[in-house]
Amino acid sequence: NDEALQAAEKAASLAPNDPLNHGIHGALLHQLGRFPEAADATRRAIEKMRPGNEKLGFAQQQLARCLRNAELARRIPLVL
């Protein structure tokens, strides 16, 4: 949904040090199949997390999914 994506982008820009905003932005991009952009947003979320953040493991798993799906999308072009 474009509206949700725009809201997430705005939240990330208004609070650039909040990892949650970047994580949500990354998750939305992933759902839209925009895997390289999702990986970038998820990396930003990880970079903003404090050591010991309980969500770090989840964010790292999400980054791995983004990177894997980006590689698959690059290798297997979508045919419509």
Coordinates of C-alpha atoms in Angstrom, one line a residue:
N1 CA 0.0 0.0 0.0
D2 CA 1.5 3.3 -1.1
E3 CA -0.1 5.2 1.8
A4 CA 1.5 2.9 4.4
L5 CA 4.8 3.1 2.7
Q6 CA 4.7 6.9 2.6
A7 CA 3.8 7.0 6.3
A8 CA 6.7 4.7 7.1
E9 CA 9.2 6.8 5.0
K10 CA 8.0 9.9 6.8
A11 CA 8.3 8.4 10.2
A12 CA 11.9 7.2 9.4
S13 CA 12.8 10.7 8.2
L14 CA 11.2 12.5 11.2
A15 CA 12.9 10.2 13.7
P16 CA 16.1 9.0 11.9
N17 CA 17.6 7.4 15.0
D18 CA 14.6 5.3 15.8
P19 CA 15.3 1.7 14.7
L20 CA 11.6 0.8 14.8
N21 CA 10.7 3.2 12.1
H22 CA 13.4 1.9 9.8
G23 CA 12.4 -1.7 10.6
I24 CA 8.8 -1.0 9.7
H25 CA 9.9 0.8 6.5
G26 CA 12.0 -2.3 5.6
A27 CA 9.2 -4.7 6.3
L28 CA 6.8 -2.8 4.1
L29 CA 9.3 -2.6 1.3
H30 CA 9.9 -6.4 1.6
Q31 CA 6.2 -7.1 1.4
L32 CA 6.1 -5.0 -1.8
G33 CA 8.9 -7.1 -3.3
R34 CA 11.4 -4.2 -3.2
F35 CA 14.1 -6.4 -1.6
P36 CA 17.3 -4.3 -2.1
E37 CA 15.5 -1.2 -0.6
A38 CA 14.1 -3.4 2.2
A39 CA 17.6 -4.6 3.0
D40 CA 18.9 -1.0 3.1
A41 CA 16.2 0.1 5.5
T42 CA 16.7 -3.0 7.6
R43 CA 20.4 -2.3 7.8
R44 CA 19.6 1.2 9.0
A45 CA 17.4 -0.3 11.7
I46 CA 20.2 -2.6 12.8
E47 CA 22.7 0.2 12.8
K48 CA 20.4 2.3 15.1
M49 CA 19.9 -0.5 17.6
R50 CA 21.6 -0.3 21.0
P51 CA 23.7 -3.3 22.0
G52 CA 21.5 -5.9 23.7
N53 CA 18.3 -4.8 21.9
E54 CA 15.9 -7.8 22.1
K55 CA 14.8 -7.1 18.5
L56 CA 18.3 -7.4 17.0
G57 CA 18.0 -11.1 16.2
F58 CA 14.7 -10.6 14.4
A59 CA 16.1 -7.7 12.4
Q60 CA 19.1 -9.7 11.4
Q61 CA 16.8 -12.5 10.2
Q62 CA 14.8 -10.0 8.3
L63 CA 17.9 -8.7 6.7
A64 CA 18.9 -12.2 5.7
R65 CA 15.5 -12.7 4.1
C66 CA 15.7 -9.4 2.2
L67 CA 19.2 -10.3 0.8
R68 CA 18.1 -13.9 -0.1
N69 CA 15.0 -12.7 -1.9
A70 CA 16.9 -9.9 -3.7
E71 CA 19.3 -12.5 -4.9
L72 CA 16.5 -14.8 -6.0
A73 CA 14.7 -12.0 -7.8
R74 CA 17.9 -11.1 -9.6
R75 CA 18.5 -14.6 -10.7
I76 CA 14.9 -15.6 -11.6
P77 CA 13.2 -12.8 -13.5
L78 CA 9.5 -12.5 -13.1
V79 CA 7.6 -13.4 -16.3
L80 CA 4.1 -12.1 -16.6

